[in-house]
C-alpha cells in the first residue's frame, strides 16, 4: 500500500471514530444570550458557532446551560443537530457568576436527570467551557465513562497577573477548581500556543494532552459587504469622520477607559480633530463593571469628551458587523484576552485593529500588517497608534484590506474540524487506557 493510501486510511479511521453526540456544558452563560450583555461575550459566540459547525460535520451537540428566566422550554433547537437544554439550578435572576459555585450540585443533578432518560452510551464525550462547567463535566464524564475535553477560555492565575486598576482579583477557590479540572480532563483545548504554555506553566498541564485550536469567525456574517460608506449611512454616522470603535463588555478587564483617555490626548494635540472624531462604545456593563455601570460615562464627562463619545447598548451580530464596517479602526486595550474574537470579527469586515499585545491578540492581529499592537496600557501609546492611522489614510486602507485577508484563515469550519480531531484523540486515549487497565 502506498504511503498516501496509508495516510488516507488513518484519516478515514480517525473520522469514523469521531463522537456521534457531545454533551457541551456552559453553566454560567447561555448560547442563546445576547453577547455584550452581563456575562455573555466571546465564549457565547464560540459555543454557538462551534456547535453549529460540529453538527454540520456530523456530530450532534447538546448544550446544557442554567435557566435564567422562568417558563423556558426544557430544550430549544438552536440549529439542525444542536439542542440547548435549560437546567434549573438556583433562582432564575439575581445570581452573579461568583454565586454559581453553590449551584453546581443542583446543575449536575439536572444534567444527570436528562442523561437518565436516555439509553446508555447516549453521549460519547463531554466538552466543558470555563471552570464552573469543568466541575460538572468532570463528574458527568466519570459517571458516563466517557472522555472530558475542557476549554478554559480564561484562567484565574493569568487574569490576576494582569489585573486592571480597580478590578477584583479572582478568588482562590477558582484557582483550586481550575487546577483540579486540568488534572481530570482527558484533553485541554487552548486558543493559542501562548495559552497552552500558560496551562503548562501555571497549572502543570500535560503538554501531550493540551491541543491548540484557534477559534473561528462567521465569515458569512462578518465580511466587508457593501463597504464603510453604506454602513455609516445605515448607522447615521458622518462619512468623513475618523471613528475608533470599542465593542465589548464594559468592565476594567477590557479597558475601554484607555480609549477615552487616548481620545482626550488626541484632542489636546489637535483640537481641530474634534470636528471629525466620533468614538462609539458599543456594549453593556459586565463583571466588576456592574458595580459602577455609569463609571465610563462619568469619565467621558470629566475628560470633556461627551460630544465625541457615543454610548450604545449591545447589538445583535448583524448590526455589530455594520459597526465594524463603519469604524475606521477597532480598539482593544484589554488587560487580558484568551484570544480576542472581536478583533478577528472586525478584521473580517475589513477594519484594522489597534490592540494590546496580550494573550491571544498577537495571533488574532498581525502587527504592522492587519493592525497595530501596543505594549502596555498607557493611553499615550494608543493615541500614537491612532494618530498613525489618522495621518496616513493609505496605511489605514492597506491594513483594512490585509485585515480581511488575515481573518479569512479563521473560518469556524476549520476550527470545528480541528476540535473533532481532539475529540477523536480523547476517545482513542480513553479506549487505550481501558484496554491497558483490563490487561
Coordinates of C-alpha atoms in Angstrom, one line a residue:
X1 CA 0.0 0.0 0.0
X2 CA 1.3 3.5 -0.9
X3 CA 2.2 6.0 1.9
X4 CA -0.6 8.2 0.5
X5 CA -3.2 5.5 1.0
X6 CA -1.9 4.7 4.5
X7 CA -2.3 8.4 5.4
X8 CA -5.7 8.4 3.9
X9 CA -6.7 5.3 5.8
X10 CA -5.5 6.8 9.0
X11 CA -7.6 10.0 8.3
X12 CA -10.7 7.9 7.5
X13 CA -10.2 5.8 10.6
X14 CA -10.0 9.0 12.7
X15 CA -13.1 10.4 11.0
X16 CA -15.1 7.3 11.8
X17 CA -14.1 7.4 15.4
X18 CA -15.4 11.0 16.0
X19 CA -18.3 11.2 18.5
X20 CA -21.8 10.8 17.3
X21 CA -23.1 13.1 20.1
X22 CA -21.4 15.5 22.5
X23 CA -22.7 17.0 25.8
X24 CA -21.4 20.5 25.8
X25 CA -21.6 22.4 29.2
X26 CA -21.9 26.1 29.6
X27 CA -23.2 26.7 33.2
X28 CA -22.9 30.4 33.6
X29 CA -23.9 31.8 30.2
X30 CA -26.4 30.6 27.6
X31 CA -25.5 30.4 23.9
X32 CA -29.0 31.9 23.4
X33 CA -28.0 35.1 25.3
X34 CA -27.0 38.4 23.5
X35 CA -23.2 38.8 23.5
X36 CA -22.1 42.0 25.2
X37 CA -24.7 41.8 28.0
X38 CA -24.0 40.5 31.5
X39 CA -21.5 37.6 31.3
X40 CA -22.3 36.9 27.7
X41 CA -19.4 37.6 25.3
X42 CA -16.9 35.8 23.1
X43 CA -17.5 32.4 24.8
X44 CA -21.2 32.5 23.8
X45 CA -20.3 33.1 20.1
X46 CA -17.6 30.4 20.4
X47 CA -20.1 27.8 21.7
X48 CA -22.9 28.7 19.2
X49 CA -20.6 28.7 16.1
X50 CA -18.6 25.6 17.1
X51 CA -21.7 23.6 17.9
X52 CA -23.3 24.6 14.6
X53 CA -20.3 23.6 12.6
X54 CA -19.7 20.3 14.5
X55 CA -23.4 19.4 13.7
X56 CA -22.9 20.3 10.1
X57 CA -19.9 18.0 10.0
X58 CA -21.8 15.1 11.5
X59 CA -21.5 15.4 15.4
X60 CA -24.7 16.2 17.2
X61 CA -24.3 18.7 20.1
X62 CA -26.5 19.1 23.2
X63 CA -25.6 22.3 25.2
X64 CA -26.5 22.3 28.9
X65 CA -26.9 25.8 30.4
X66 CA -28.5 27.3 33.5
X67 CA -32.1 28.5 33.2
X68 CA -32.1 32.3 34.0
X69 CA -35.8 33.0 33.5
X70 CA -38.9 31.1 34.4
X71 CA -41.0 29.4 31.8
X72 CA -38.2 28.5 29.5
X73 CA -38.8 25.3 27.5
X74 CA -36.6 22.4 28.7
X75 CA -35.0 22.2 25.3
X76 CA -34.6 24.6 22.3
X77 CA -33.2 23.7 18.9
X78 CA -30.5 26.2 18.1
X79 CA -29.7 24.8 14.7
X80 CA -30.1 21.4 13.0
X81 CA -28.3 18.9 15.2
X82 CA -27.8 21.4 18.1
X83 CA -30.1 21.3 21.1
X84 CA -29.9 23.8 24.1
X85 CA -31.1 22.2 27.4
X86 CA -32.1 24.6 30.2
X87 CA -31.3 23.3 33.7
X88 CA -33.0 24.6 36.8
X89 CA -30.3 25.5 39.3
X90 CA -30.9 28.2 41.9
X91 CA -33.0 31.3 41.5
X92 CA -33.6 32.4 37.9
X93 CA -32.5 36.0 38.3
X94 CA -30.1 38.0 40.5
X95 CA -27.3 35.4 40.7
X96 CA -23.8 36.8 39.9
X97 CA -21.3 34.5 38.3
X98 CA -19.5 34.5 41.7
X99 CA -22.6 32.9 43.3
X100 CA -22.7 30.0 40.9
X101 CA -20.3 27.6 42.6
X102 CA -23.0 27.0 45.2
X103 CA -25.4 25.9 42.5
X104 CA -23.1 23.4 40.8
X105 CA -24.6 20.4 42.7
X106 CA -28.1 21.4 41.5
X107 CA -26.9 21.9 38.0
X108 CA -25.1 18.5 38.0
X109 CA -28.3 16.9 39.2
X110 CA -30.2 18.4 36.3
X111 CA -27.7 17.1 33.8
X112 CA -27.8 13.7 35.3
X113 CA -31.6 13.6 35.2
X114 CA -31.5 14.5 31.5
X115 CA -29.0 11.7 30.9
X116 CA -31.0 9.2 32.8
X117 CA -33.9 9.4 30.3
X118 CA -31.6 8.1 27.5
X119 CA -30.1 4.7 26.8
X120 CA -26.5 4.1 28.0
X121 CA -23.9 5.5 25.6
X122 CA -26.1 8.4 24.5
X123 CA -23.2 10.9 24.9
X124 CA -19.8 9.9 23.6
X125 CA -17.9 12.8 25.1
X126 CA -18.3 15.8 27.4
X127 CA -16.9 19.2 26.3
X128 CA -17.0 21.8 29.2
X129 CA -16.4 25.5 28.8
X130 CA -15.0 27.6 31.7
X131 CA -14.1 26.3 35.1
X132 CA -17.6 26.2 36.5
X133 CA -18.7 23.8 33.7
X134 CA -15.5 21.9 34.1
X135 CA -16.5 20.7 37.5
X136 CA -19.9 19.4 36.3
X137 CA -18.1 17.9 33.3
X138 CA -15.6 16.1 35.5
X139 CA -18.3 14.3 37.4
X140 CA -20.5 13.7 34.3
X141 CA -17.7 12.2 32.3
X142 CA -16.7 9.9 35.1
X143 CA -20.2 8.8 35.7
X144 CA -20.9 8.1 32.0
X145 CA -17.4 6.6 31.3
X146 CA -16.6 9.0 28.5
X147 CA -13.7 11.4 27.9
X148 CA -13.8 15.0 29.2
X149 CA -12.5 17.7 26.9
X150 CA -12.2 21.2 28.6
X151 CA -11.7 24.7 27.3
X152 CA -10.7 27.3 30.0
X153 CA -11.5 30.4 27.9
X154 CA -9.9 32.5 30.7
X155 CA -7.7 31.5 33.7
X156 CA -7.7 32.9 37.2
X157 CA -3.9 33.0 37.6
X158 CA -3.5 34.7 34.2
X159 CA -6.2 37.3 35.0
X160 CA -4.8 38.0 38.4
X161 CA -1.3 38.6 37.0
X162 CA -2.6 41.3 34.6
X163 CA -5.3 42.9 36.9
X164 CA -6.6 46.2 35.8
X165 CA -6.6 49.0 38.4
X166 CA -9.8 48.9 40.5
X167 CA -10.6 45.4 39.3
X168 CA -11.4 42.5 41.7
X169 CA -8.9 39.5 41.8
X170 CA -10.3 36.0 41.0
X171 CA -10.8 34.0 44.2
X172 CA -8.5 31.2 45.4
X173 CA -11.5 28.7 45.0
X174 CA -11.4 29.3 41.3
X175 CA -7.6 28.6 41.2
X176 CA -8.1 25.4 43.1
X177 CA -11.0 24.4 40.8
X178 CA -9.1 25.1 37.6
X179 CA -6.1 23.0 38.9
X180 CA -8.4 20.1 39.6
X181 CA -10.0 20.3 36.1
X182 CA -6.6 20.4 34.4
X183 CA -5.7 17.2 36.2
X184 CA -9.1 15.5 35.5
X185 CA -9.5 16.3 31.8
X186 CA -8.6 13.9 29.0
X187 CA -7.8 16.8 26.7
X188 CA -7.5 20.6 27.2
X189 CA -8.2 22.9 24.3
X190 CA -6.3 26.2 24.2
X191 CA -7.0 29.1 21.9
X192 CA -3.3 29.8 21.2
X193 CA 0.2 28.3 21.8
X194 CA 0.7 31.0 24.4
X195 CA -2.5 29.9 26.3
X196 CA -1.3 26.3 26.1
X197 CA 2.0 27.4 27.6
X198 CA 0.2 29.2 30.4
X199 CA -1.8 26.0 31.2
X200 CA 1.5 24.1 31.5
X201 CA 3.3 26.8 33.4
X202 CA 0.6 27.9 35.9
X203 CA -1.4 24.7 36.3
X204 CA 1.0 21.9 35.5
X205 CA -1.0 20.7 32.4
X206 CA 0.5 17.8 30.4
X207 CA 1.6 19.2 27.1
X208 CA 0.7 15.9 25.4
X209 CA -2.9 16.3 26.4
X210 CA -3.1 20.0 25.5
X211 CA -4.2 20.9 22.0
X212 CA -4.2 24.4 20.3
X213 CA -7.3 25.2 18.3
X214 CA -7.8 28.8 17.1
X215 CA -11.4 30.0 17.4
X216 CA -13.1 30.9 14.2
X217 CA -15.2 33.7 12.8
X218 CA -18.5 33.5 10.9
X219 CA -17.2 34.7 7.5
X220 CA -20.7 34.8 6.0
X221 CA -21.8 37.4 8.6
X222 CA -18.5 39.2 9.1
X223 CA -17.3 40.4 5.7
X224 CA -16.7 43.8 4.1
X225 CA -20.1 43.6 2.3
X226 CA -21.1 46.9 0.7
X227 CA -18.3 48.8 2.5
X228 CA -17.8 51.6 5.0
X229 CA -19.8 54.4 3.4
X230 CA -23.0 52.3 3.2
X231 CA -22.5 51.1 6.8
X232 CA -22.1 54.6 8.1
X233 CA -25.2 55.8 6.2
X234 CA -27.2 53.0 7.9
X235 CA -25.9 53.9 11.3
X236 CA -26.3 57.6 10.9
X237 CA -22.5 58.3 11.2
X238 CA -20.7 61.1 9.3
X239 CA -18.9 59.9 6.2
X240 CA -15.7 61.9 6.7
X241 CA -15.2 61.1 10.4
X242 CA -12.4 59.2 12.0
X243 CA -14.1 56.5 14.0
X244 CA -12.2 54.4 16.6
X245 CA -14.7 51.8 17.9
X246 CA -14.8 50.0 21.2
X247 CA -17.1 46.9 21.1
X248 CA -17.5 44.5 24.1
X249 CA -18.4 44.2 27.7
X250 CA -17.7 47.3 29.7
X251 CA -15.5 46.3 32.6
X252 CA -12.0 47.2 33.8
X253 CA -10.5 44.0 32.2
X254 CA -11.5 45.3 28.7
X255 CA -10.1 48.8 29.5
X256 CA -12.4 51.0 27.5
X257 CA -11.2 53.8 29.7
X258 CA -7.9 53.7 27.8
X259 CA -9.6 54.6 24.6
X260 CA -11.4 57.5 26.2
X261 CA -8.1 58.8 27.7
X262 CA -6.3 58.4 24.4
X263 CA -9.1 60.4 22.7
X264 CA -8.5 63.2 25.2
X265 CA -4.8 63.2 24.3
X266 CA -5.6 63.3 20.5
X267 CA -7.8 66.3 21.0
X268 CA -5.2 68.1 23.2
X269 CA -2.7 67.5 20.4
X270 CA -5.0 68.6 17.6
X271 CA -8.2 70.5 18.7
X272 CA -9.3 70.6 15.0
X273 CA -9.9 66.8 15.2
X274 CA -13.0 67.5 17.3
X275 CA -14.9 68.3 14.1
X276 CA -14.4 64.8 12.6
X277 CA -13.9 62.4 15.6
X278 CA -16.7 60.0 16.7
X279 CA -15.9 57.4 19.4
X280 CA -18.6 54.7 19.7
X281 CA -18.6 52.5 22.7
X282 CA -20.9 49.5 21.9
X283 CA -21.6 47.2 24.9
X284 CA -23.0 46.8 28.4
X285 CA -21.6 46.7 31.9
X286 CA -20.3 43.3 33.0
X287 CA -18.3 41.6 35.8
X288 CA -16.8 44.1 38.2
X289 CA -18.1 46.9 35.9
X290 CA -21.7 46.1 37.1
X291 CA -20.8 47.7 40.5
X292 CA -20.3 51.2 38.8
X293 CA -22.3 50.9 35.5
X294 CA -22.1 54.7 34.9
X295 CA -18.4 55.0 35.5
X296 CA -17.4 55.3 31.8
X297 CA -20.0 58.0 31.1
X298 CA -18.7 59.9 34.1
X299 CA -15.1 59.5 32.9
X300 CA -16.1 60.9 29.5
X301 CA -17.7 63.9 31.2
X302 CA -14.6 64.5 33.4
X303 CA -12.4 64.3 30.3
X304 CA -14.7 66.8 28.5
X305 CA -15.3 64.5 25.5
X306 CA -19.0 63.7 25.8
X307 CA -19.6 65.4 22.5
X308 CA -17.5 62.9 20.6
X309 CA -18.2 59.7 22.5
X310 CA -21.4 57.8 21.7
X311 CA -22.5 55.1 24.1
X312 CA -24.6 52.4 22.5
X313 CA -26.2 49.2 24.1
X314 CA -25.1 45.8 23.0
X315 CA -26.4 44.9 19.5
X316 CA -27.1 41.7 17.6
X317 CA -24.4 40.1 15.3
X318 CA -25.8 41.5 12.1
X319 CA -25.8 45.1 13.4
X320 CA -22.4 44.6 15.1
X321 CA -21.0 43.7 11.7
X322 CA -22.2 47.1 10.4
X323 CA -20.5 48.8 13.4
X324 CA -17.2 47.1 12.5
X325 CA -17.6 48.1 8.8
X326 CA -18.4 51.7 9.7
X327 CA -15.4 52.0 12.0
X328 CA -12.0 53.4 10.9
X329 CA -10.4 51.1 13.5
X330 CA -11.4 48.8 16.3
X331 CA -9.6 49.5 19.6
X332 CA -9.0 46.6 22.1
X333 CA -6.8 47.8 25.0
X334 CA -7.7 44.7 27.1
X335 CA -5.5 43.7 30.1
X336 CA -6.2 40.0 29.3
X337 CA -7.7 38.1 26.3
X338 CA -7.5 34.4 25.8
X339 CA -8.0 35.1 22.0
X340 CA -9.9 38.2 21.1
X341 CA -12.8 37.1 18.8
X342 CA -13.9 40.7 18.4
X343 CA -10.6 41.5 16.8
X344 CA -11.0 38.8 14.2
X345 CA -14.6 39.8 13.5
X346 CA -13.7 43.4 12.9
X347 CA -10.8 42.4 10.6
X348 CA -13.1 40.1 8.6
X349 CA -15.2 43.2 7.9
X350 CA -12.1 44.9 6.5
X351 CA -11.3 47.0 9.6
X352 CA -7.8 47.2 11.1
X353 CA -7.3 46.8 14.8
X354 CA -5.3 48.6 17.4
X355 CA -4.9 46.2 20.4
X356 CA -2.9 45.5 23.5
X357 CA -0.1 43.0 22.9
X358 CA -1.6 40.5 25.4
X359 CA -2.9 36.9 25.4
X360 CA -4.1 35.7 22.0
X361 CA -4.2 39.2 20.4
X362 CA -0.8 38.8 18.8
X363 CA -2.3 35.8 17.0
X364 CA -5.6 37.5 16.2
X365 CA -3.9 40.6 14.8
X366 CA -0.8 40.7 12.5
X367 CA 1.2 43.6 13.9
X368 CA 2.1 46.1 11.3
X369 CA 0.0 44.3 8.7
X370 CA -3.6 44.0 9.7
X371 CA -3.3 46.4 12.7
X372 CA -1.0 47.7 15.4
X373 CA -0.2 46.1 18.7
X374 CA 0.6 48.3 21.7
X375 CA 2.7 47.3 24.7
X376 CA 1.1 48.2 28.0
X377 CA -2.0 50.2 28.7
X378 CA -0.7 53.8 28.7
X379 CA -3.2 56.0 26.8
X380 CA -0.3 57.8 25.0
X381 CA 0.7 54.5 23.2
X382 CA -2.9 54.1 21.9
X383 CA -3.1 57.8 20.9
X384 CA 0.2 57.4 18.9
X385 CA -1.1 54.3 17.1
X386 CA -4.4 56.0 16.3
X387 CA -2.6 59.2 15.1
X388 CA -0.6 57.0 12.6
X389 CA -3.9 55.8 11.0
X390 CA -5.4 59.4 11.1
X391 CA -2.3 60.8 9.3
X392 CA -1.8 58.0 6.8
X393 CA -5.0 57.1 5.1
X394 CA -3.2 54.8 2.6
X395 CA -1.7 52.8 5.5
X396 CA -5.2 52.5 7.1
X397 CA -6.7 51.3 3.7
X398 CA -3.8 48.9 3.2
X399 CA -4.3 47.5 6.7
X400 CA -8.0 47.1 6.2
X401 CA -7.5 45.0 3.1
X402 CA -4.8 42.9 4.8
X403 CA -7.2 42.5 7.8
X404 CA -9.9 40.9 5.7
X405 CA -7.3 38.5 4.1
X406 CA -5.9 37.6 7.6
X407 CA -9.3 36.9 9.1
X408 CA -10.3 34.7 6.1
X409 CA -8.0 32.0 7.6
X410 CA -10.2 31.8 10.8
X411 CA -13.3 30.0 9.5
X412 CA -15.4 28.0 12.0
X413 CA -15.4 25.0 9.7
X414 CA -11.6 24.8 10.2
X415 CA -11.9 25.2 14.0
X416 CA -14.7 22.6 14.2
X417 CA -12.7 20.0 12.2
X418 CA -9.7 20.6 14.5
X419 CA -11.9 20.2 17.6
X420 CA -13.3 17.0 16.2
X421 CA -9.7 15.7 15.9
X422 CA -9.2 16.5 19.6
X423 CA -12.4 14.6 20.4
X424 CA -11.2 11.6 18.4
X425 CA -7.8 11.6 20.1
X426 CA -9.5 11.8 23.6
X427 CA -11.8 8.9 22.7
X428 CA -8.8 6.8 21.3
X429 CA -6.8 7.7 24.5
X430 CA -9.7 6.6 26.7
X431 CA -10.0 3.2 24.8
X432 CA -6.3 2.6 25.2
X433 CA -6.5 3.3 28.9
X434 CA -9.4 0.9 29.3
X435 CA -7.6 -1.8 27.3
X436 CA -4.4 -1.5 29.4
X437 CA -6.5 -1.4 32.7
X438 CA -8.1 -4.7 31.7
X439 CA -4.8 -6.3 30.7

